[in-house]
Amino acid sequence: MPSLKDIRKRIGTVKNTQKITRAMKLVSAAKLKRAQDAMLMLRPYAEKHREMLVSLAAQVVDGASAHPLLARREEVKRIGVLAITSDRGMCGAFNAQLQKAVARYIEEQDAEVIVNPLGRRMALYARKNALPTGEKFGEVIPAAADDRVREITERLVDLFIEGEVDEVVIFSNRFISALTQTPTMMPLLPVVPEQGDDEAAGADIGGSSDLFYEPDQTSLLQYVVPRYVEVQVRQAILESIAAEHAARMNAMSSATDNAGEMIKTLTLQMNRARQAAITTELMEIIGGAEALK
Amino acid sequence: MATIKLEVVTPRGKVLDVEADSVTAPGALGELGVLPEHRPGLVMLGGGELRYERGGAEGEPVFIRGGVAEIRPDGVLVLADEARTPANADKDRAEAILEKAMAARDQATYLDDAELQRIANDRAYAEAVLKVAGH
């Protein structure tokens, strides 16, 4: 049985840990709010942009030749994966989930898969497991800046255009709610202009096929298509960051609860040990008094 | 009198959502006026001021930094890379953007159309902001 002093010391340690986890939880909650706002702000833009792309692509007779990013390759030999995780741990199964999903994807594909990690955790995992790695995009938090998103997108687009890869997909955690994050795979390149679930009717501008273009269709495609890709990448990054903070908040919340449980158990143990010590002392005194009679 | 619904949406959220009598947008090829029942189409935007009139009065302009506009008979949807109202437009930032754009233009040995367009947009945007900021 541990001594009273030992138990007291342990309670102190657990209390300190609890303080840290509680602080981390609060920090994550504040960051989550901001990340979630950024994510929600982008949503209407992304939605409208997709609608525009769909209606524009619908007008083009032959999408594949109209823009190289719309061209589907007949044979897919190599697939580039943009795998987004966090930079730090302490966020539950957030990173492990995604890493596992990527690993499974690599196994399932006949084509060669090249991983382009974004976020330190993914880069570490790729190195440890000797995954075929392409571009390393570094840390994920600064990646949400406009310029960085553009750089990353341009790099991915280059890989595709130059024929290094025949398809590009994104693996990232999707923010479903503050309690749920799911690793998701999303095809990025080639761009497939598909209608979303909710806007089957609204996609056709003004319900007319007689549209005018300024300057012309090709220039517009040249703007809209890469921009669409960029928006997709940005959305994946923002969702992943929001999901990360949510995951960390939950992990730290349960860690705080667990620490509380532990303190309770230890306090009980401590009281028991203290009572035992008192009882022993009393016995000794009584025993001594009896002996004097 | 018929009105048109004018919406300006950016990656950082919706900037404007009003009913307007007429809209003047900074197209990449020059200004573009839109009245109700305009022929539908898609227009590439440059940089500069987006103005609109409502009830005979000029509304507060919005500074646009490149993007694309969808024109429908009953509305104009602007998807801008960046858009700011005069209250939110930062003069110092506009100066920085202008400087960067000019530097990019002067230093580059080769620029493709998209880069040229971006530089032109940045420049027009920054100049429009600076003009209003009383420069």
Tab-separated table of C-alpha atoms in Angstrom:
chain	number	residue	atom	x	y	z
A	1	MET	CA	0.000	0.000	0.000
A	2	PRO	CA	1.420	3.374	-1.011
A	3	SER	CA	2.123	5.762	1.833
A	4	LEU	CA	-0.005	8.772	2.556
A	5	LYS	CA	2.702	11.058	1.252
A	6	ASP	CA	2.956	9.211	-2.048
A	7	ILE	CA	-0.775	9.453	-2.629
A	8	ARG	CA	-0.770	13.147	-1.833
A	9	LYS	CA	1.997	13.683	-4.323
A	10	ARG	CA	0.102	11.805	-7.011
A	11	ILE	CA	-3.034	13.837	-6.412
A	12	GLY	CA	-0.969	16.978	-6.872
A	13	THR	CA	0.414	15.701	-10.182
A	14	VAL	CA	-2.992	14.731	-11.497
A	15	LYS	CA	-4.378	18.108	-10.464
A	16	ASN	CA	-1.648	19.865	-12.412
A	17	THR	CA	-2.319	17.721	-15.447
A	18	GLN	CA	-5.995	18.512	-15.164
A	19	LYS	CA	-5.225	22.197	-15.126
A	20	ILE	CA	-3.258	21.861	-18.333
A	21	THR	CA	-5.886	19.785	-20.117
A	22	ARG	CA	-8.572	22.198	-19.042
A	23	ALA	CA	-6.576	25.145	-20.390
A	24	MET	CA	-5.955	23.314	-23.650
A	25	LYS	CA	-9.629	22.585	-23.942
A	26	LEU	CA	-10.503	26.251	-23.547
A	27	VAL	CA	-7.884	27.303	-26.070
A	28	SER	CA	-9.157	24.755	-28.573
A	29	ALA	CA	-12.717	25.902	-28.058
A	30	ALA	CA	-11.738	29.484	-28.865
A	31	LYS	CA	-9.708	28.404	-31.897
A	32	LEU	CA	-12.500	26.142	-33.044
A	33	LYS	CA	-14.878	29.066	-33.087
A	34	ARG	CA	-12.570	31.041	-35.348
A	35	ALA	CA	-11.750	28.111	-37.625
A	36	GLN	CA	-15.417	27.271	-37.918
A	37	ASP	CA	-16.266	30.843	-38.854
A	38	ALA	CA	-13.628	30.883	-41.592
A	39	MET	CA	-14.987	27.602	-42.873
A	40	LEU	CA	-18.598	28.768	-42.881
A	41	MET	CA	-17.656	32.024	-44.624
A	42	LEU	CA	-16.142	30.127	-47.508
A	43	ARG	CA	-19.124	27.847	-47.988
A	44	PRO	CA	-21.468	30.161	-49.961
A	45	TYR	CA	-18.587	31.187	-52.209
A	46	ALA	CA	-17.614	27.584	-52.845
A	47	GLU	CA	-21.218	26.635	-53.537
A	48	LYS	CA	-21.805	29.469	-56.004
A	49	HIS	CA	-18.504	28.801	-57.655
A	50	ARG	CA	-19.423	25.211	-58.244
A	51	GLU	CA	-22.778	26.220	-59.690
A	52	MET	CA	-21.017	28.559	-62.047
A	53	LEU	CA	-18.539	25.913	-63.098
A	54	VAL	CA	-21.322	23.428	-63.721
A	55	SER	CA	-23.315	25.796	-65.867
A	56	LEU	CA	-20.224	26.937	-67.718
A	57	ALA	CA	-19.066	23.395	-68.368
A	58	ALA	CA	-22.557	22.434	-69.517
A	59	GLN	CA	-22.314	25.064	-72.253
A	60	VAL	CA	-18.981	23.846	-73.496
A	61	VAL	CA	-19.360	21.272	-76.207
A	62	ASP	CA	-16.272	19.282	-75.423
A	63	GLY	CA	-15.137	19.862	-71.859
A	64	ALA	CA	-12.019	17.754	-72.064
A	65	SER	CA	-10.417	19.770	-74.818
A	66	ALA	CA	-11.684	23.088	-73.476
A	67	HIS	CA	-9.476	22.967	-70.418
A	68	PRO	CA	-6.652	20.560	-69.530
A	69	LEU	CA	-7.858	20.226	-65.950
A	70	LEU	CA	-11.165	18.843	-67.196
A	71	ALA	CA	-9.492	16.117	-69.234
A	72	ARG	CA	-9.865	12.636	-67.834
A	73	ARG	CA	-6.914	10.340	-68.492
A	74	GLU	CA	-7.732	6.979	-69.962
A	75	GLU	CA	-5.145	5.119	-68.020
A	76	VAL	CA	-4.475	6.076	-64.431
A	77	LYS	CA	-0.971	5.012	-63.566
A	78	ARG	CA	-0.186	7.310	-60.724
A	79	ILE	CA	-2.409	9.023	-58.201
A	80	GLY	CA	-1.314	11.997	-56.156
A	81	VAL	CA	-2.783	12.267	-52.696
A	82	LEU	CA	-2.899	15.489	-50.731
A	83	ALA	CA	-3.119	14.155	-47.195
A	84	ILE	CA	-4.006	16.750	-44.573
A	85	THR	CA	-3.442	16.182	-40.859
A	86	SER	CA	-2.552	18.434	-37.962
A	87	ASP	CA	0.911	19.499	-36.871
A	88	ARG	CA	0.506	18.516	-33.240
A	89	GLY	CA	-0.938	15.567	-31.419
A	90	MET	CA	-3.177	15.554	-28.342
A	91	CYS	CA	-6.277	15.425	-30.487
A	92	GLY	CA	-7.515	11.889	-30.023
A	93	ALA	CA	-7.768	9.642	-33.054
A	94	PHE	CA	-7.824	12.614	-35.432
A	95	ASN	CA	-4.518	11.917	-37.144
A	96	ALA	CA	-4.450	8.145	-36.728
A	97	GLN	CA	-7.830	7.889	-38.457
A	98	LEU	CA	-6.644	9.791	-41.464
A	99	GLN	CA	-3.315	8.018	-41.679
A	100	LYS	CA	-5.091	4.695	-41.599
A	101	ALA	CA	-7.492	5.805	-44.332
A	102	VAL	CA	-4.581	6.845	-46.548
A	103	ALA	CA	-2.728	3.591	-45.891
A	104	ARG	CA	-5.813	1.590	-46.788
A	105	TYR	CA	-6.296	3.619	-49.958
A	106	ILE	CA	-2.706	2.934	-51.026
A	107	GLU	CA	-3.260	-0.789	-50.563
A	108	GLU	CA	-6.524	-0.825	-52.474
A	109	GLN	CA	-5.310	1.034	-55.546
A	110	ASP	CA	-3.762	-0.744	-58.495
A	111	ALA	CA	-2.104	2.466	-59.522
A	112	GLU	CA	0.938	3.837	-57.799
A	113	VAL	CA	0.003	6.296	-55.090
A	114	ILE	CA	2.188	9.238	-54.193
A	115	VAL	CA	1.504	10.945	-50.893
A	116	ASN	CA	1.930	14.697	-50.562
A	117	PRO	CA	1.656	15.370	-46.851
A	118	LEU	CA	0.336	18.631	-45.437
A	119	GLY	CA	0.708	18.813	-41.675
A	120	ARG	CA	3.612	17.489	-39.633
A	121	ARG	CA	1.825	14.386	-38.391
A	122	MET	CA	1.267	13.101	-41.912
A	123	ALA	CA	4.855	13.815	-42.941
A	124	LEU	CA	6.139	11.907	-39.915
A	125	TYR	CA	3.845	8.994	-40.611
A	126	ALA	CA	4.848	8.857	-44.265
A	127	ARG	CA	8.509	8.789	-43.331
A	128	LYS	CA	8.131	6.189	-40.619
A	129	ASN	CA	6.153	3.858	-42.854
A	130	ALA	CA	8.242	4.574	-45.934
A	131	LEU	CA	5.258	5.660	-48.004
A	132	PRO	CA	6.096	6.927	-51.486
A	133	THR	CA	6.214	10.654	-50.888
A	134	GLY	CA	6.112	13.472	-53.388
A	135	GLU	CA	5.850	17.100	-52.405
A	136	LYS	CA	6.052	17.932	-48.704
A	137	PHE	CA	3.849	20.911	-47.964
A	138	GLY	CA	4.946	21.541	-44.389
A	139	GLU	CA	2.700	22.723	-41.627
A	140	VAL	CA	-1.026	23.022	-41.939
A	141	ILE	CA	-1.900	26.131	-39.913
A	142	PRO	CA	0.012	28.645	-42.096
A	143	ALA	CA	-1.365	26.793	-45.115
A	144	ALA	CA	-4.727	28.471	-44.618
A	145	ALA	CA	-3.243	31.801	-45.774
A	146	ASP	CA	-4.302	32.878	-49.260
A	147	ASP	CA	-0.846	32.774	-50.808
A	148	ARG	CA	-0.020	29.360	-49.383
A	149	VAL	CA	-3.264	27.854	-50.642
A	150	ARG	CA	-2.481	29.179	-54.087
A	151	GLU	CA	1.056	27.787	-54.008
A	152	ILE	CA	-0.117	24.359	-52.926
A	153	THR	CA	-2.827	24.339	-55.559
A	154	GLU	CA	-0.453	25.424	-58.291
A	155	ARG	CA	1.974	22.685	-57.328
A	156	LEU	CA	-0.755	20.037	-57.478
A	157	VAL	CA	-2.006	21.385	-60.785
A	158	ASP	CA	1.533	21.307	-62.178
A	159	LEU	CA	1.980	17.686	-61.136
A	160	PHE	CA	-1.209	16.859	-62.983
A	161	ILE	CA	-0.511	18.906	-66.114
A	162	GLU	CA	3.044	17.648	-66.432
A	163	GLY	CA	1.796	14.087	-66.276
A	164	GLU	CA	3.565	13.222	-63.036
A	165	VAL	CA	0.214	12.014	-61.786
A	166	ASP	CA	-2.998	11.186	-63.641
A	167	GLU	CA	-5.362	11.948	-60.798
A	168	VAL	CA	-5.239	13.957	-57.622
A	169	VAL	CA	-7.353	13.251	-54.559
A	170	ILE	CA	-7.533	14.932	-51.176
A	171	PHE	CA	-7.642	13.044	-47.902
A	172	SER	CA	-8.736	15.191	-45.023
A	173	ASN	CA	-10.849	15.128	-41.932
A	174	ARG	CA	-14.236	16.605	-42.577
A	175	PHE	CA	-15.863	18.686	-39.951
A	176	ILE	CA	-19.317	17.210	-39.464
A	177	SER	CA	-20.013	18.685	-36.048
A	178	ALA	CA	-18.028	19.649	-32.986
A	179	LEU	CA	-18.343	16.024	-31.901
A	180	THR	CA	-17.773	14.196	-35.168
A	181	GLN	CA	-14.928	14.330	-37.631
A	182	THR	CA	-14.607	11.787	-40.396
A	183	PRO	CA	-11.700	11.179	-42.721
A	184	THR	CA	-12.921	11.716	-46.260
A	185	MET	CA	-11.536	11.198	-49.719
A	186	MET	CA	-12.387	13.814	-52.294
A	187	PRO	CA	-11.349	13.712	-55.952
A	188	LEU	CA	-9.682	16.976	-56.979
A	189	LEU	CA	-8.238	16.516	-60.447
A	190	PRO	CA	-9.364	16.101	-63.125
A	191	VAL	CA	-12.243	18.434	-62.335
A	192	VAL	CA	-15.585	16.747	-62.780
A	193	PRO	CA	-18.289	19.406	-62.945
A	194	GLU	CA	-21.072	17.709	-61.083
A	195	GLN	CA	-24.175	19.218	-59.696
A	196	GLY	CA	-24.628	19.189	-55.981
A	197	ASP	CA	-27.652	17.550	-54.437
A	198	ASP	CA	-29.627	20.686	-53.834
A	199	GLU	CA	-29.352	22.830	-56.923
A	200	ALA	CA	-30.506	20.730	-59.839
A	201	ALA	CA	-32.753	23.523	-61.071
A	202	GLY	CA	-30.707	26.581	-60.229
A	203	ALA	CA	-27.606	25.648	-62.165
A	204	ASP	CA	-28.764	26.943	-65.487
A	205	ILE	CA	-28.249	30.681	-65.445
A	206	GLY	CA	-31.550	32.405	-66.030
A	207	GLY	CA	-32.869	29.177	-67.526
A	208	SER	CA	-31.331	30.135	-70.812
A	209	SER	CA	-28.759	28.536	-73.012
A	210	ASP	CA	-28.207	31.757	-74.909
A	211	LEU	CA	-25.486	33.206	-72.705
A	212	PHE	CA	-23.008	35.869	-73.539
A	213	TYR	CA	-19.422	35.640	-72.377
A	214	GLU	CA	-17.015	38.419	-71.753
A	215	PRO	CA	-14.215	38.246	-72.836
A	216	ASP	CA	-14.950	34.702	-74.131
A	217	GLN	CA	-15.719	31.194	-72.981
A	218	THR	CA	-12.129	29.986	-73.006
A	219	SER	CA	-10.819	32.837	-70.870
A	220	LEU	CA	-13.623	32.338	-68.404
A	221	LEU	CA	-12.911	28.630	-68.160
A	222	GLN	CA	-9.282	29.463	-67.642
A	223	TYR	CA	-10.224	31.549	-64.666
A	224	VAL	CA	-13.058	29.511	-63.216
A	225	VAL	CA	-11.553	26.020	-63.381
A	226	PRO	CA	-8.250	26.657	-61.521
A	227	ARG	CA	-10.054	28.915	-59.113
A	228	TYR	CA	-12.494	26.123	-58.401
A	229	VAL	CA	-9.612	23.769	-57.664
A	230	GLU	CA	-8.116	26.340	-55.326
A	231	VAL	CA	-11.395	26.759	-53.489
A	232	GLN	CA	-11.652	23.003	-53.033
A	233	VAL	CA	-8.158	22.849	-51.569
A	234	ARG	CA	-8.865	25.788	-49.295
A	235	GLN	CA	-12.078	24.246	-48.113
A	236	ALA	CA	-10.375	20.954	-47.314
A	237	ILE	CA	-7.673	22.762	-45.336
A	238	LEU	CA	-10.141	24.910	-43.407
A	239	GLU	CA	-12.345	21.914	-42.622
A	240	SER	CA	-9.364	19.952	-41.434
A	241	ILE	CA	-8.234	22.770	-39.157
A	242	ALA	CA	-11.710	23.172	-37.694
A	243	ALA	CA	-11.984	19.410	-37.251
A	244	GLU	CA	-8.585	19.345	-35.558
A	245	HIS	CA	-9.594	21.900	-32.961
A	246	ALA	CA	-12.875	20.102	-32.394
A	247	ALA	CA	-11.060	16.795	-31.959
A	248	ARG	CA	-8.579	18.336	-29.560
A	249	MET	CA	-11.330	19.996	-27.602
A	250	ASN	CA	-13.089	16.654	-27.163
A	251	ALA	CA	-9.895	14.815	-26.318
A	252	MET	CA	-8.975	17.410	-23.724
A	253	SER	CA	-12.496	17.434	-22.365
A	254	SER	CA	-12.393	13.705	-21.694
A	255	ALA	CA	-8.853	14.003	-20.379
A	256	THR	CA	-10.077	16.596	-17.890
A	257	ASP	CA	-12.956	14.321	-16.891
A	258	ASN	CA	-10.628	11.358	-16.493
A	259	ALA	CA	-8.287	13.385	-14.352
A	260	GLY	CA	-11.264	14.324	-12.181
A	261	GLU	CA	-12.183	10.634	-11.800
A	262	MET	CA	-8.639	9.804	-10.903
A	263	ILE	CA	-8.487	12.542	-8.289
A	264	LYS	CA	-11.666	11.139	-6.754
A	265	THR	CA	-10.252	7.615	-6.566
A	266	LEU	CA	-6.954	8.824	-5.184
A	267	THR	CA	-8.658	10.995	-2.582
A	268	LEU	CA	-10.642	7.983	-1.438
A	269	GLN	CA	-7.439	5.983	-1.207
A	270	MET	CA	-5.780	8.782	0.675
A	271	ASN	CA	-8.600	9.005	3.199
A	272	ARG	CA	-8.512	5.286	3.693
A	273	ALA	CA	-4.774	5.357	4.260
A	274	ARG	CA	-5.146	8.251	6.666
A	275	GLN	CA	-7.865	6.445	8.638
A	276	ALA	CA	-5.788	3.313	8.699
A	277	ALA	CA	-2.898	5.314	10.097
A	278	ILE	CA	-5.129	6.883	12.755
A	279	THR	CA	-6.561	3.519	13.699
A	280	THR	CA	-3.087	2.030	14.045
A	281	GLU	CA	-2.007	4.944	16.206
A	282	LEU	CA	-5.082	4.639	18.427
A	283	MET	CA	-4.499	0.936	18.802
A	284	GLU	CA	-0.978	1.641	19.858
A	285	ILE	CA	-2.084	4.213	22.440
A	286	ILE	CA	-4.821	1.991	23.791
A	287	GLY	CA	-2.456	-0.954	23.819
A	288	GLY	CA	0.088	1.161	25.748
A	289	ALA	CA	-2.539	2.350	28.244
A	290	GLU	CA	-3.765	-1.210	28.801
A	291	ALA	CA	-0.215	-2.341	29.471
A	292	LEU	CA	0.209	0.275	32.221
A	293	LYS	CA	-2.791	-0.955	34.204
B	1	MET	CA	-39.967	49.401	-61.365
B	2	ALA	CA	-38.130	46.150	-61.637
B	3	THR	CA	-35.012	45.747	-59.569
B	4	ILE	CA	-32.048	43.440	-59.734
B	5	LYS	CA	-30.684	41.458	-56.854
B	6	LEU	CA	-27.033	42.301	-56.397
B	7	GLU	CA	-24.932	39.851	-54.411
B	8	VAL	CA	-21.211	40.066	-53.778
B	9	VAL	CA	-19.696	36.897	-52.340
B	10	THR	CA	-16.030	36.347	-51.464
B	11	PRO	CA	-14.101	33.488	-49.861
B	12	ARG	CA	-14.390	35.466	-46.632
B	13	GLY	CA	-18.136	35.737	-46.710
B	14	LYS	CA	-20.941	37.731	-48.241
B	15	VAL	CA	-20.114	41.406	-48.599
B	16	LEU	CA	-23.251	42.774	-50.175
B	17	ASP	CA	-26.812	41.629	-50.758
B	18	VAL	CA	-29.156	44.382	-51.971
B	19	GLU	CA	-31.929	45.121	-54.428
B	20	ALA	CA	-30.615	47.652	-56.952
B	21	ASP	CA	-32.026	49.582	-59.896
B	22	SER	CA	-28.793	49.419	-61.832
B	23	VAL	CA	-25.302	48.052	-61.355
B	24	THR	CA	-21.977	49.136	-62.822
B	25	ALA	CA	-19.324	46.449	-62.537
B	26	PRO	CA	-15.593	46.648	-63.293
B	27	GLY	CA	-15.277	44.079	-66.070
B	28	ALA	CA	-11.891	42.852	-67.200
B	29	LEU	CA	-12.521	44.549	-70.548
B	30	GLY	CA	-13.985	47.718	-69.112
B	31	GLU	CA	-16.976	48.847	-67.142
B	32	LEU	CA	-20.199	47.025	-67.574
B	33	GLY	CA	-23.607	48.472	-66.841
B	34	VAL	CA	-26.441	46.158	-65.909
B	35	LEU	CA	-30.135	47.037	-65.861
B	36	PRO	CA	-33.068	44.733	-65.126
B	37	GLU	CA	-33.838	42.184	-67.850
B	38	HIS	CA	-30.236	42.087	-68.974
B	39	ARG	CA	-29.262	39.226	-71.211
B	40	PRO	CA	-27.812	36.409	-69.077
B	41	GLY	CA	-24.107	35.752	-69.236
B	42	LEU	CA	-20.800	35.396	-67.498
B	43	VAL	CA	-18.344	38.230	-67.205
B	44	MET	CA	-14.767	38.213	-66.050
B	45	LEU	CA	-14.117	40.996	-63.586
B	46	GLY	CA	-11.038	43.116	-63.190
B	47	GLY	CA	-10.267	45.346	-60.265
B	48	GLY	CA	-11.927	48.568	-59.191
B	49	GLU	CA	-15.195	49.950	-57.989
B	50	LEU	CA	-18.519	48.211	-58.205
B	51	ARG	CA	-21.304	50.788	-58.024
B	52	TYR	CA	-25.034	50.481	-57.874
B	53	GLU	CA	-28.048	52.734	-57.729
B	54	ARG	CA	-31.027	52.199	-55.523
B	55	GLY	CA	-34.116	54.370	-55.428
B	56	GLY	CA	-32.396	57.107	-57.422
B	57	ALA	CA	-29.479	57.338	-55.027
B	58	GLU	CA	-25.990	55.984	-55.435
B	59	GLY	CA	-25.219	53.126	-53.044
B	60	GLU	CA	-21.936	52.719	-51.259
B	61	PRO	CA	-19.375	51.324	-53.716
B	62	VAL	CA	-17.614	48.017	-53.205
B	63	PHE	CA	-13.972	47.557	-54.154
B	64	ILE	CA	-13.416	44.423	-56.187
B	65	ARG	CA	-10.118	42.661	-56.665
B	66	GLY	CA	-10.732	40.333	-59.570
B	67	GLY	CA	-13.393	37.697	-59.912
B	68	VAL	CA	-16.268	36.715	-62.105
B	69	ALA	CA	-19.871	37.858	-62.329
B	70	GLU	CA	-22.944	35.929	-63.304
B	71	ILE	CA	-25.622	38.071	-64.869
B	72	ARG	CA	-29.232	36.992	-64.904
B	73	PRO	CA	-32.268	39.015	-65.983
B	74	ASP	CA	-33.201	39.448	-62.328
B	75	GLY	CA	-29.851	39.662	-60.657
B	76	VAL	CA	-26.098	39.973	-60.604
B	77	LEU	CA	-23.974	37.531	-58.647
B	78	VAL	CA	-20.397	38.661	-58.138
B	79	LEU	CA	-17.857	36.074	-57.038
B	80	ALA	CA	-14.913	38.244	-56.111
B	81	ASP	CA	-11.477	37.113	-54.996
B	82	GLU	CA	-11.670	39.955	-52.549
B	83	ALA	CA	-14.254	42.672	-52.000
B	84	ARG	CA	-14.385	45.430	-49.460
B	85	THR	CA	-16.726	48.238	-48.545
B	86	PRO	CA	-15.112	51.668	-47.998
B	87	ALA	CA	-15.444	51.151	-44.234
B	88	ASN	CA	-13.415	47.944	-44.403
B	89	ALA	CA	-10.908	48.972	-47.028
B	90	ASP	CA	-7.486	49.375	-45.490
B	91	LYS	CA	-5.407	52.136	-47.051
B	92	ASP	CA	-2.055	50.789	-45.900
B	93	ARG	CA	-2.891	47.360	-47.174
B	94	ALA	CA	-3.934	48.830	-50.511
B	95	GLU	CA	-0.600	50.593	-50.714
B	96	ALA	CA	1.210	47.348	-50.016
B	97	ILE	CA	-0.820	45.558	-52.682
B	98	LEU	CA	-0.072	48.280	-55.195
B	99	GLU	CA	3.632	48.174	-54.428
B	100	LYS	CA	3.754	44.404	-54.715
B	101	ALA	CA	1.861	44.451	-58.007
B	102	MET	CA	4.174	47.044	-59.510
B	103	ALA	CA	7.250	45.186	-58.303
B	104	ALA	CA	5.929	41.956	-59.805
B	105	ARG	CA	5.345	43.721	-63.106
B	106	ASP	CA	8.763	45.344	-63.211
B	107	GLN	CA	10.830	42.409	-62.080
B	108	ALA	CA	9.280	39.540	-63.988
B	109	THR	CA	10.892	38.443	-67.218
B	110	TYR	CA	7.848	36.554	-68.355
B	111	LEU	CA	4.237	36.759	-67.252
B	112	ASP	CA	1.374	34.696	-68.544
B	113	ASP	CA	-2.089	36.112	-69.128
B	114	ALA	CA	-3.417	35.057	-65.754
B	115	GLU	CA	-0.530	36.721	-63.940
B	116	LEU	CA	-0.866	39.876	-65.996
B	117	GLN	CA	-4.567	39.969	-65.247
B	118	ARG	CA	-3.906	39.485	-61.544
B	119	ILE	CA	-1.427	42.336	-61.492
B	120	ALA	CA	-3.836	44.593	-63.361
B	121	ASN	CA	-6.615	43.651	-60.934
B	122	ASP	CA	-4.468	44.331	-57.888
B	123	ARG	CA	-3.442	47.657	-59.280
B	124	ALA	CA	-6.940	48.774	-60.168
B	125	TYR	CA	-8.239	47.616	-56.812
B	126	ALA	CA	-5.535	49.413	-54.857
B	127	GLU	CA	-5.914	52.607	-56.844
B	128	ALA	CA	-9.662	52.634	-56.339
B	129	VAL	CA	-9.236	52.188	-52.591
B	130	LEU	CA	-6.577	54.882	-52.375
B	131	LYS	CA	-8.675	57.323	-54.364
B	132	VAL	CA	-11.553	57.049	-51.929
B	133	ALA	CA	-9.274	57.070	-48.914
B	134	GLY	CA	-8.320	60.596	-49.959
B	135	HIS	CA	-4.847	60.192	-51.242
